[in-house]
Coordinates of C-alpha atoms and ligand atoms in Angstrom, one line a residue:
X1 CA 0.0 0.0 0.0
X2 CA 1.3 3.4 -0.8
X3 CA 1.6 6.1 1.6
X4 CA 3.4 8.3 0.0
X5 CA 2.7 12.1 -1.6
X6 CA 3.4 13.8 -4.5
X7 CA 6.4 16.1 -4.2
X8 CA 6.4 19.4 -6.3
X9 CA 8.9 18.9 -9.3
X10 CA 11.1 22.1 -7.0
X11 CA 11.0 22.1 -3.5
X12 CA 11.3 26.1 -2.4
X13 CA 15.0 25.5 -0.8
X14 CA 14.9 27.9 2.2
X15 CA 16.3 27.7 5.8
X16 CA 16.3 24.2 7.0
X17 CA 14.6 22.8 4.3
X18 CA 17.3 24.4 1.8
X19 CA 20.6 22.7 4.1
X20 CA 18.6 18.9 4.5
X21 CA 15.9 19.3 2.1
X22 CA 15.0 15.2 2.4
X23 CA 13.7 16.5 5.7
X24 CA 11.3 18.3 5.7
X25 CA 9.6 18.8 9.3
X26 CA 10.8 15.5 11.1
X27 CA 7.8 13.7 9.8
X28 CA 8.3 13.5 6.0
X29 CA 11.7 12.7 4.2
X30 CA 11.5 14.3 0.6
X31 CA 13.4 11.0 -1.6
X32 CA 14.0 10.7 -5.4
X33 CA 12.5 7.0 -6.8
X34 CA 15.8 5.3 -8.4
X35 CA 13.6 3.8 -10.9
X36 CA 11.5 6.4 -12.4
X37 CA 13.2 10.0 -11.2
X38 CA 10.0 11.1 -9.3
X39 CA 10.3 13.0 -6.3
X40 CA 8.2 12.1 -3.3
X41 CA 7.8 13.0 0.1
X42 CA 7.7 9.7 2.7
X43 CA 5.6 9.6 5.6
X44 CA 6.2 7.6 8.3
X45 CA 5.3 3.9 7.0
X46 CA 2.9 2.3 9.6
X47 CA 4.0 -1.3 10.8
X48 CA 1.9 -3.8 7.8
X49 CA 2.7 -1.6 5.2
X50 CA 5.5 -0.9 3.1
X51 CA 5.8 2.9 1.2
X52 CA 6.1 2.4 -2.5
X53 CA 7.1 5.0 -5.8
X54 CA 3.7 6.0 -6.6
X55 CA 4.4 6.1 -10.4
X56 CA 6.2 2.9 -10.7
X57 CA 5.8 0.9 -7.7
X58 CA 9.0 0.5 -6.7
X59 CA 9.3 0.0 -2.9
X60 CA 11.0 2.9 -1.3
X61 CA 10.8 2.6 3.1
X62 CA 9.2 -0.1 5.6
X63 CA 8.1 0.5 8.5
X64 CA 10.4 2.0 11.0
X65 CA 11.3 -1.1 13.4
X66 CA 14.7 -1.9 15.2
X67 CA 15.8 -3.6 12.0
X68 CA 19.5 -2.0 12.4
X69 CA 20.0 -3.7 15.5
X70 CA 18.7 -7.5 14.3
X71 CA 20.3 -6.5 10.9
X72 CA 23.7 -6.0 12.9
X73 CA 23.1 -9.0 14.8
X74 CA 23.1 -10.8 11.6
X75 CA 26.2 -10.1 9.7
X76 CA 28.2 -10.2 13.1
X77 CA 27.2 -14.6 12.8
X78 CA 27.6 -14.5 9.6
X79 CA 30.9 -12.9 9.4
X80 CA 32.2 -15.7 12.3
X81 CA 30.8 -18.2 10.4
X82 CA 32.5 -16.9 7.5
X83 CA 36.4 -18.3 9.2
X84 CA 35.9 -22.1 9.2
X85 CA 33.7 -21.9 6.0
X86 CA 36.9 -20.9 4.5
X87 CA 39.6 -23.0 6.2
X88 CA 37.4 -26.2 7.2
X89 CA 37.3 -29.4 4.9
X90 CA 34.5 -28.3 2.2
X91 CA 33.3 -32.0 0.7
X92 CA 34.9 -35.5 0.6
X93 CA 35.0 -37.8 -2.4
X94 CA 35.6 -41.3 -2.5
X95 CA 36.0 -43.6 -5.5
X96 CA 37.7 -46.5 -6.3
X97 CA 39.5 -46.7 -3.1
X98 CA 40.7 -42.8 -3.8
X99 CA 39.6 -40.0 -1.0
X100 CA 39.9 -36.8 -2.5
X101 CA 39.0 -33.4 0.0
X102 CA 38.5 -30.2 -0.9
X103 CA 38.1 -27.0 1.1
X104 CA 36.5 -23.7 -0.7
X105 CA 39.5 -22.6 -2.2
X106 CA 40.0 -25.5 -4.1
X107 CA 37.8 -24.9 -7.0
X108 CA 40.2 -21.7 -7.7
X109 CA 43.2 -23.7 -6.6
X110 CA 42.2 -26.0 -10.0
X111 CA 41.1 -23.6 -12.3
X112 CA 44.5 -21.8 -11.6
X113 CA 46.8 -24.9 -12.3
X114 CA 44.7 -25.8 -15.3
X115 CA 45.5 -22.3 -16.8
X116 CA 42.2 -20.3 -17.0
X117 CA 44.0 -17.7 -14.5
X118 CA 41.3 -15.3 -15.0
X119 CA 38.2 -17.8 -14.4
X120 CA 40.3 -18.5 -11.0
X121 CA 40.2 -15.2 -9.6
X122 CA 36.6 -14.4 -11.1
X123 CA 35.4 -17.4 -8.8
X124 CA 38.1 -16.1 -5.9
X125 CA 36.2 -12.9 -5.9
X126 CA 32.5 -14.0 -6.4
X127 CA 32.5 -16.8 -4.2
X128 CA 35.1 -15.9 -1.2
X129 CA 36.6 -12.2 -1.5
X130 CA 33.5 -9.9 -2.3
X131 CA 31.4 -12.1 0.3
X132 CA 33.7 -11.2 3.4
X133 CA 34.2 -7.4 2.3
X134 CA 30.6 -6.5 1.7
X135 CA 29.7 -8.4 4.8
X136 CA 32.8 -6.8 6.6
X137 CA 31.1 -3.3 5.0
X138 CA 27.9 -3.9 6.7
X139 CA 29.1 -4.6 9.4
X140 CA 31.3 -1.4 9.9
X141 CA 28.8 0.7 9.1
X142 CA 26.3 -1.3 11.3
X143 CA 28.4 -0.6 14.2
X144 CA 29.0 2.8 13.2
X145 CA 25.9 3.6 13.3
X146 CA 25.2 2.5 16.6
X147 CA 28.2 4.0 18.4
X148 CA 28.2 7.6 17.0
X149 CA 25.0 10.3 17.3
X150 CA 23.0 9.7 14.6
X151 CA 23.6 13.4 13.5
X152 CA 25.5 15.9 14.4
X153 CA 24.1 19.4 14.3
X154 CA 26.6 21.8 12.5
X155 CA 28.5 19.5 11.7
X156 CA 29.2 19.4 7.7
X157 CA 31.5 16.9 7.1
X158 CA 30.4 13.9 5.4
X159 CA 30.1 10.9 7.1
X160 CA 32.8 8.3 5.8
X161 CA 30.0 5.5 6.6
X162 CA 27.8 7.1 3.8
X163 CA 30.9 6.0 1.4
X164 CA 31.2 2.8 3.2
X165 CA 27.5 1.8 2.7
X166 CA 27.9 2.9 -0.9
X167 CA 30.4 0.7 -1.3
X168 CA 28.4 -2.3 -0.1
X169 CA 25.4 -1.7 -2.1
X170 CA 28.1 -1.5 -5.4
X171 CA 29.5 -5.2 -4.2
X172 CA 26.5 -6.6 -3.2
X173 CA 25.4 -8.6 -6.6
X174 CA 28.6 -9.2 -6.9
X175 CA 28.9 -11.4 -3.6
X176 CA 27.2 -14.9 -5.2
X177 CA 27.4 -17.1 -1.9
X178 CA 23.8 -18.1 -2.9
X179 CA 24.3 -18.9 -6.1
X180 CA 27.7 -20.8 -5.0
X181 CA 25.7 -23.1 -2.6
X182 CA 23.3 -23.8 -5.4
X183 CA 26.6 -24.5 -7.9
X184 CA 27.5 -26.6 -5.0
X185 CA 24.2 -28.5 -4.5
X186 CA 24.1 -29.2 -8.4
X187 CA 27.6 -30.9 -8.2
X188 CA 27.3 -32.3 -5.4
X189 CA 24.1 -34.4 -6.8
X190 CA 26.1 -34.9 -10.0
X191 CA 28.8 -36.3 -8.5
X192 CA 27.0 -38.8 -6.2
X193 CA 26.3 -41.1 -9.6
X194 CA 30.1 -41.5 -9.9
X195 CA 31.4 -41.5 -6.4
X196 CA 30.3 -41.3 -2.3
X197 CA 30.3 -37.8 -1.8
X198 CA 30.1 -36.9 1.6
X199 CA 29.6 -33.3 3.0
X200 CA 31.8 -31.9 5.4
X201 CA 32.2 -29.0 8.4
X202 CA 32.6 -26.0 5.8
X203 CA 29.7 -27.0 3.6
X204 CA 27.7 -26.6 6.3
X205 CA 29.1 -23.5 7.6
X206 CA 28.5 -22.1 4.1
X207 CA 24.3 -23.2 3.9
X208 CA 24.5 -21.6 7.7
X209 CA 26.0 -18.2 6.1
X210 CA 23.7 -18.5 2.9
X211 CA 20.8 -18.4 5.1
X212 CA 22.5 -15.3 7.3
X213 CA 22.5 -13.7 4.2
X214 CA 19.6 -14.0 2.9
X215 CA 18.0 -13.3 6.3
X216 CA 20.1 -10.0 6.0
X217 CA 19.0 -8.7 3.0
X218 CA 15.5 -9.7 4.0
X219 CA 15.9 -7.1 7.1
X220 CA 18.4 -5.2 6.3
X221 CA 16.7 -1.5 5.3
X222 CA 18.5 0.9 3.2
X223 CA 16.2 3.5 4.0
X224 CA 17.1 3.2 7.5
X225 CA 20.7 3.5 6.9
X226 CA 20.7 6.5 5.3
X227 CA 18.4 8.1 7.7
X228 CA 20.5 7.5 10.2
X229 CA 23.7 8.7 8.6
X230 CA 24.6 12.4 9.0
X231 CA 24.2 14.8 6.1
X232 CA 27.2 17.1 5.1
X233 CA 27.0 20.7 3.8
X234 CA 24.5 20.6 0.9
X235 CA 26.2 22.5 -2.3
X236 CA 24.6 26.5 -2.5
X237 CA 25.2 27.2 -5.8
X238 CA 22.2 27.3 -7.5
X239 CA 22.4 25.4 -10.7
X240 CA 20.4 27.0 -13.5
X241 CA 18.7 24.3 -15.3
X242 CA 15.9 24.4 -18.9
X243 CA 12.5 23.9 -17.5
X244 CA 11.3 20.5 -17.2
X245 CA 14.7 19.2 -17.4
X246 CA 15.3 16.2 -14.0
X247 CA 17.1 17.9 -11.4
X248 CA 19.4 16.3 -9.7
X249 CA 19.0 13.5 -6.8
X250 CA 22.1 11.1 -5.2
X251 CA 21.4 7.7 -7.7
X252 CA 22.6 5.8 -4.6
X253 CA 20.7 7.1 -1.4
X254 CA 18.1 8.9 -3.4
X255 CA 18.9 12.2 -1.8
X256 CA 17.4 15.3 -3.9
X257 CA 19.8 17.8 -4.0
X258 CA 18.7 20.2 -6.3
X259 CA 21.2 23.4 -6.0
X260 CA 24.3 20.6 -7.1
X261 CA 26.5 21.8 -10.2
X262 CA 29.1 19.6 -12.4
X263 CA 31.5 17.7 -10.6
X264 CA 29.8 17.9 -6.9
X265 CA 29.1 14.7 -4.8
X266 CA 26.3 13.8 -2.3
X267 CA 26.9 15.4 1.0
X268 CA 25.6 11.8 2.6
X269 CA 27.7 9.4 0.5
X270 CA 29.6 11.3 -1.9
X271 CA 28.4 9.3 -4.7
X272 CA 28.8 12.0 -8.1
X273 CA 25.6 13.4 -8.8
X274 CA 24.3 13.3 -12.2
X275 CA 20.8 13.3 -13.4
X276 CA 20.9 10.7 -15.3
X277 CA 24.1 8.2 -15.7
X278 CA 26.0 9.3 -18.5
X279 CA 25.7 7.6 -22.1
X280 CA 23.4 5.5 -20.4
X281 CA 21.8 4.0 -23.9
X282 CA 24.6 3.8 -25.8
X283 CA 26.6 2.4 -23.3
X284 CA 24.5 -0.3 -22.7
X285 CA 23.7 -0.9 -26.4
X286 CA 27.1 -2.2 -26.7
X287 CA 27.2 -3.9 -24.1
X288 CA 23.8 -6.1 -25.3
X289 CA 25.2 -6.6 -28.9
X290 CA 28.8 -8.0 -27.1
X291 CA 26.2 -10.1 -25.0
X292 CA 24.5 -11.5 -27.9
X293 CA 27.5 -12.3 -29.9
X294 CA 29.5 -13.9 -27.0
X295 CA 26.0 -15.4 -26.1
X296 CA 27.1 -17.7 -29.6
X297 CA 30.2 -19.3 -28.3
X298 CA 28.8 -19.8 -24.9
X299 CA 26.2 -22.2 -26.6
X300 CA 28.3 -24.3 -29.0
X301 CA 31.9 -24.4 -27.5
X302 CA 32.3 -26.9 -25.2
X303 CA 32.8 -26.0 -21.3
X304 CA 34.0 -29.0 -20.0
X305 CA 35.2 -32.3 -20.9
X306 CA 35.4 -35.8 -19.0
X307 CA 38.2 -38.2 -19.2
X308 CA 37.7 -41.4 -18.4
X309 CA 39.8 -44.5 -18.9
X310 CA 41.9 -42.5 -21.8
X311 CA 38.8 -41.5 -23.6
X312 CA 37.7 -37.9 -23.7
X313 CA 34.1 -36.6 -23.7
X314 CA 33.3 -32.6 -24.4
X315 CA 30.2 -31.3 -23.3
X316 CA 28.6 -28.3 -24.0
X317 CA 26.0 -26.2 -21.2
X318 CA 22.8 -28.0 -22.8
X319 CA 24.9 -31.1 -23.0
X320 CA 25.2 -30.9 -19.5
X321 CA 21.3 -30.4 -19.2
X322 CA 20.1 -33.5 -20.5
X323 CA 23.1 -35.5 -18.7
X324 CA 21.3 -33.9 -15.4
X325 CA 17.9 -35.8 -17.3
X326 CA 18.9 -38.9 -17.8
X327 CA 20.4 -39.6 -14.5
X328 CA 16.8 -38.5 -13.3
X329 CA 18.0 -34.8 -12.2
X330 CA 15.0 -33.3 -13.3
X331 CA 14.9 -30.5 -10.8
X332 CA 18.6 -29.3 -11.2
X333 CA 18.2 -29.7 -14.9
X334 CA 15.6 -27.4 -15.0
X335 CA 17.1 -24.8 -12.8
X336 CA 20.6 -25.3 -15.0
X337 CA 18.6 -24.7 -17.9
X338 CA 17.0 -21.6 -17.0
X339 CA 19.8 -20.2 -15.3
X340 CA 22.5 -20.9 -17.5
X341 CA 20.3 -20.6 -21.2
X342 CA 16.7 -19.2 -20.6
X343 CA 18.2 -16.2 -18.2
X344 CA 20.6 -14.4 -20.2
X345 CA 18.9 -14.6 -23.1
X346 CA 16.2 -12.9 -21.7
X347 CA 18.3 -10.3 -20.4
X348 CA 19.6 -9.5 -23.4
X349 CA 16.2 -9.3 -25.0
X350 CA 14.4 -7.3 -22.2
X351 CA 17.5 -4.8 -22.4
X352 CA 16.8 -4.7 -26.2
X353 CA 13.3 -4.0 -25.6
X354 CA 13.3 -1.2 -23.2
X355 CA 16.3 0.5 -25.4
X356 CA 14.1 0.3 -28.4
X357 CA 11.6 1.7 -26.5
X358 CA 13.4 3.9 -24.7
X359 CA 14.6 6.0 -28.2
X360 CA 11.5 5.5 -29.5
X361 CA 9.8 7.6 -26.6
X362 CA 7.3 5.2 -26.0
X363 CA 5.4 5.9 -22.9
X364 CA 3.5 2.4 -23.5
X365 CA 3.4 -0.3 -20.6
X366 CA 5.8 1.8 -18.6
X367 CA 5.4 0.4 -15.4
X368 CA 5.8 -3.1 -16.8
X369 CA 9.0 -2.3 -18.5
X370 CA 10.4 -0.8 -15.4
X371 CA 9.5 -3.6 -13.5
X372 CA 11.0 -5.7 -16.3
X373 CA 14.7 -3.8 -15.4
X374 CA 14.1 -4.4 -11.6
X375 CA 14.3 -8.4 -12.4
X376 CA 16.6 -8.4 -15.5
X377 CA 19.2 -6.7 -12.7
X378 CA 18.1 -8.7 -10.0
X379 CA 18.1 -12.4 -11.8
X380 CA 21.7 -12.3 -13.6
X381 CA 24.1 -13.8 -11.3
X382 CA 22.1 -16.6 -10.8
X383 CA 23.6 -17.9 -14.3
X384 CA 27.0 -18.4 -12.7
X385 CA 25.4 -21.7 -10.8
X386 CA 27.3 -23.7 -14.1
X387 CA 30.7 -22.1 -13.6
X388 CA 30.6 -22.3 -9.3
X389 CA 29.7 -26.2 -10.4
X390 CA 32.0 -26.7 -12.9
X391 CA 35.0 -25.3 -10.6
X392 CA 34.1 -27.6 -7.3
X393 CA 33.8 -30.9 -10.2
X394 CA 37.4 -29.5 -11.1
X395 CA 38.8 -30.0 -8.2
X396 CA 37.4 -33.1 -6.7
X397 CA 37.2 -35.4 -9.7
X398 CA 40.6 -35.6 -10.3
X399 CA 41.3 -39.5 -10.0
X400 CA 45.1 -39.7 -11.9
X401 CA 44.5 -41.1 -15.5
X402 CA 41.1 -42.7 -14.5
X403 CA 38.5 -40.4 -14.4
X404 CA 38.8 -36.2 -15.1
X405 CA 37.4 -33.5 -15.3
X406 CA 38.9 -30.3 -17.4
X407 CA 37.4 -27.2 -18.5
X408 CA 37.2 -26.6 -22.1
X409 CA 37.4 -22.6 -23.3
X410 CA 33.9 -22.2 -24.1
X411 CA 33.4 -21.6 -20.2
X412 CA 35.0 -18.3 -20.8
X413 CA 32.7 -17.4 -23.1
X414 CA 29.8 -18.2 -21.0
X415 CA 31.4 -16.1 -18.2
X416 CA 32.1 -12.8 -20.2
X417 CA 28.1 -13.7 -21.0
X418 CA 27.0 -13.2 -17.5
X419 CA 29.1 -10.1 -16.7
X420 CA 28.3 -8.5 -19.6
X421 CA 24.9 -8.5 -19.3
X422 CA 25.0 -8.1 -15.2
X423 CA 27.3 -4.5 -15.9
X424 CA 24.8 -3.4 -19.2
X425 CA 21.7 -4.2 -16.6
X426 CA 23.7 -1.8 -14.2
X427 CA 24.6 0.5 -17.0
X428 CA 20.7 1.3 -18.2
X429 CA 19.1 4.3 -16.5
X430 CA 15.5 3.1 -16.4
X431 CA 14.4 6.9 -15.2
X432 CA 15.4 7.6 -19.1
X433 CA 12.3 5.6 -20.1
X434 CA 10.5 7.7 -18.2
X435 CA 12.1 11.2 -19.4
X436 CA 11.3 9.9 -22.8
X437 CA 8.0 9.1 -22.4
X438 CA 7.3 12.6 -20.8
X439 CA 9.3 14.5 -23.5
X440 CA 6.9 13.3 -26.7
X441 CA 3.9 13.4 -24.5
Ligands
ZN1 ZN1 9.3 5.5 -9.2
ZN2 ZN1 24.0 9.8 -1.9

């Protein structure tokens, strides 16, 4: 339910509604929707409801709760469970009379010795280093938050937690422990029709973290963050902007700061403030055609290959799909299938669709299309589940000349797929659909 009201396009900026204009008299908290550009003045949102963009629907506050304090409560467990998910024994294979164990690391330790140097540290930073720092981010700025004043009148120095917090929000779908566990749960069921698989204490120190996680970003409240971080000196100099052009607003804590010029930065997380990102379309117009054209190789080369007793078998990503079928892995097959084929085709073709759109100034199923961006950005890492499999296979099946398992170049392909299209989902400004839309109505 919305509870939110219509802000007019420029707020009058005088006394203390000119220095914290997202303010305005303790009860409402003037905010610019990241989606659609619209600025909106929040009321305080009533415990059952949540306070969404009214134009586009975009959820903008919950209801004020002590969220902080649970929120803070979670990362602390999962940062100490983080330590023996990363040194403890991950899974244990036994075949033939071999006992092979890995830990977490060992998926990058055999993509490195088998030479794809840069898949290695792709899965290093996905799976183990942007987990820990975006947690260890949280958590700072948790803390933070809780030891200092909330504000500090006359102060106008910028909080550094305002960059920290950024920071974290910029790593976040970068940090795929979930998708990792669900790489890991697809092996591990893969694995079990060749050899005893056995899971051991960091495996489950990793579904414990997973859950942390998710529990986290379930309770953790942006909105709430930045309210509680301090506001620096808001820039004076009054910017003299066409009429109805967008005026500007932080893209990261949704701060309206209307009087900023070229170059400033928000005074709450000194993120640069533009109105809209630059070269937005034809940025991410290249960044779709690279996507479709890699999206080729990714398809036919193979990605891996298993040796076994001297004879080797390549397999593609859909080859690996119907192996999943036949040994009766209907479930995983489907989710390989959509995550690793349906999804970033999709994405590809829904960016198409709203940059078509977009130049065409179509103000048709707008609220649809920007709902459209919200999932295209949300579902993209979930299509690294085939490369966090393919790299814990690596390094467990490796029984001398018997049985192997290598990676075949076509899984670079597939990788350059998924980041492509995760950075050119990031790279769209959907509030351009919106400008466009306005400017031929
Ligand atoms: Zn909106
Ligand atoms: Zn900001």
């Amino acid at each position: 339910m919305t509870v939110i009201e219509r802000a007019p396009q420029e707020p009058a900026p005088q006394d203390r509604a000119a220095r914290e204009p997202h303010l305005e008299d303790g009860a409402h908290e003037l905010v610019a929707c990241p989606d659609c550009g619209l600025w909106q003045r929040l009321r305080r949102v009533p415990r059952g409801f949540r306070a969404e963009c009214r134009r586009c629907r975009k959820g903008l506050a919950r209801p004020h709760s002590r969220t902080l304090d649970v929120s803070f409560a979670l990362v602390t467990a999962a940062l100490l469970v983080w330590v023996p998910t990363c040194v403890a024994p991950f899974m244990i294979v036994t075949a033939d009379g071999a006992v092979r164990t890995s830990a977490l690391t060992s998926g990058v330790q055999g993509l490195w010795a088998a030479g794809f140097l840069s898949l290695a540290v792709l899965v290093a930073l996905f799976s183990i280093v942007v987990p820990w720092i975006y947690l260890a981010l949280v958590a700072c700025v948790l803390a933070g938050i809780r030891i200092r004043p909330l504000r500090q009148p006359g102060s106008d120095a910028p909080s550094p937690l305002g960059t920290l917090y950024r920071w974290a929000l910029a790593l976040r779908p970068w940090a795929m422990i979930e998708v990792f566990l669900l790489g890991a749960c697809v092996a591990y069921s893969r694995m079990q029709s060749v050899a005893f698989v056995s899971i051991s204490t960091a495996g489950w120190c990793l579904i414990a973290v997973t859950v942390l996680l998710l529990l986290l970003d379930a309770c953790l409240d942006d909105r709430a963050v930045w309210r509680a971080l301090p506001i620096g000196r808001m820039p004076q100099a009054a910017a003299p902007s066409r009429p109805g052009a967008p005026l500007p607003a932080c893209h990261v804590c949704h701060l309206p700061v209307p009087q900023a010029g070229a170059g400033d930065r928000c005074p709450r997380c000194q993120a640069r403030l533009v109105t809209r990102k630059p070269l937005s379309i034809r940025r991410t117009w290249s960044l779709v055609l690279c996507g479709f054209l890699l999206y080729i190789p990714a398809n036919l080369m193979p990605v891996v290959s298993i040796e076994q007793f001297g004879r080797v078998e390549p397999s593609t990503i859909l080859g690996g799909v119907l192996e999943l079928l036949r040994d009766g892995l209907w479930p995983l097959a489907a989710i390989v299938f959509t995550a690793s084929i349906t999804i970033p085709l999709a994405k590809l073709c829904g960016l198409s669709w709203n940059l078509f759109l977009t130049q065409r100034g179509s103000a048709r199923f707008l609220v649809g299309r920007t709902r459209l961006h919200r999932v295209v950005d949300l579902v993209g890492r979930w299509s690294n589940i085939d490369v966090f499999m393919v790299s814990i296979t690596v390094a467990l099946v490796q029984f001398g000349a018997l049985t192997r398992v290598r990676v075949e170049s076509g899984m670079i392909a597939f990788v350059a797929v998924v980041i492509v299209t995760m950075i050119a989902a990031r790279s769209f400004d959907s509030r351009l659909m919106w400008d466009a839309a306005g400017e031929q109505a």
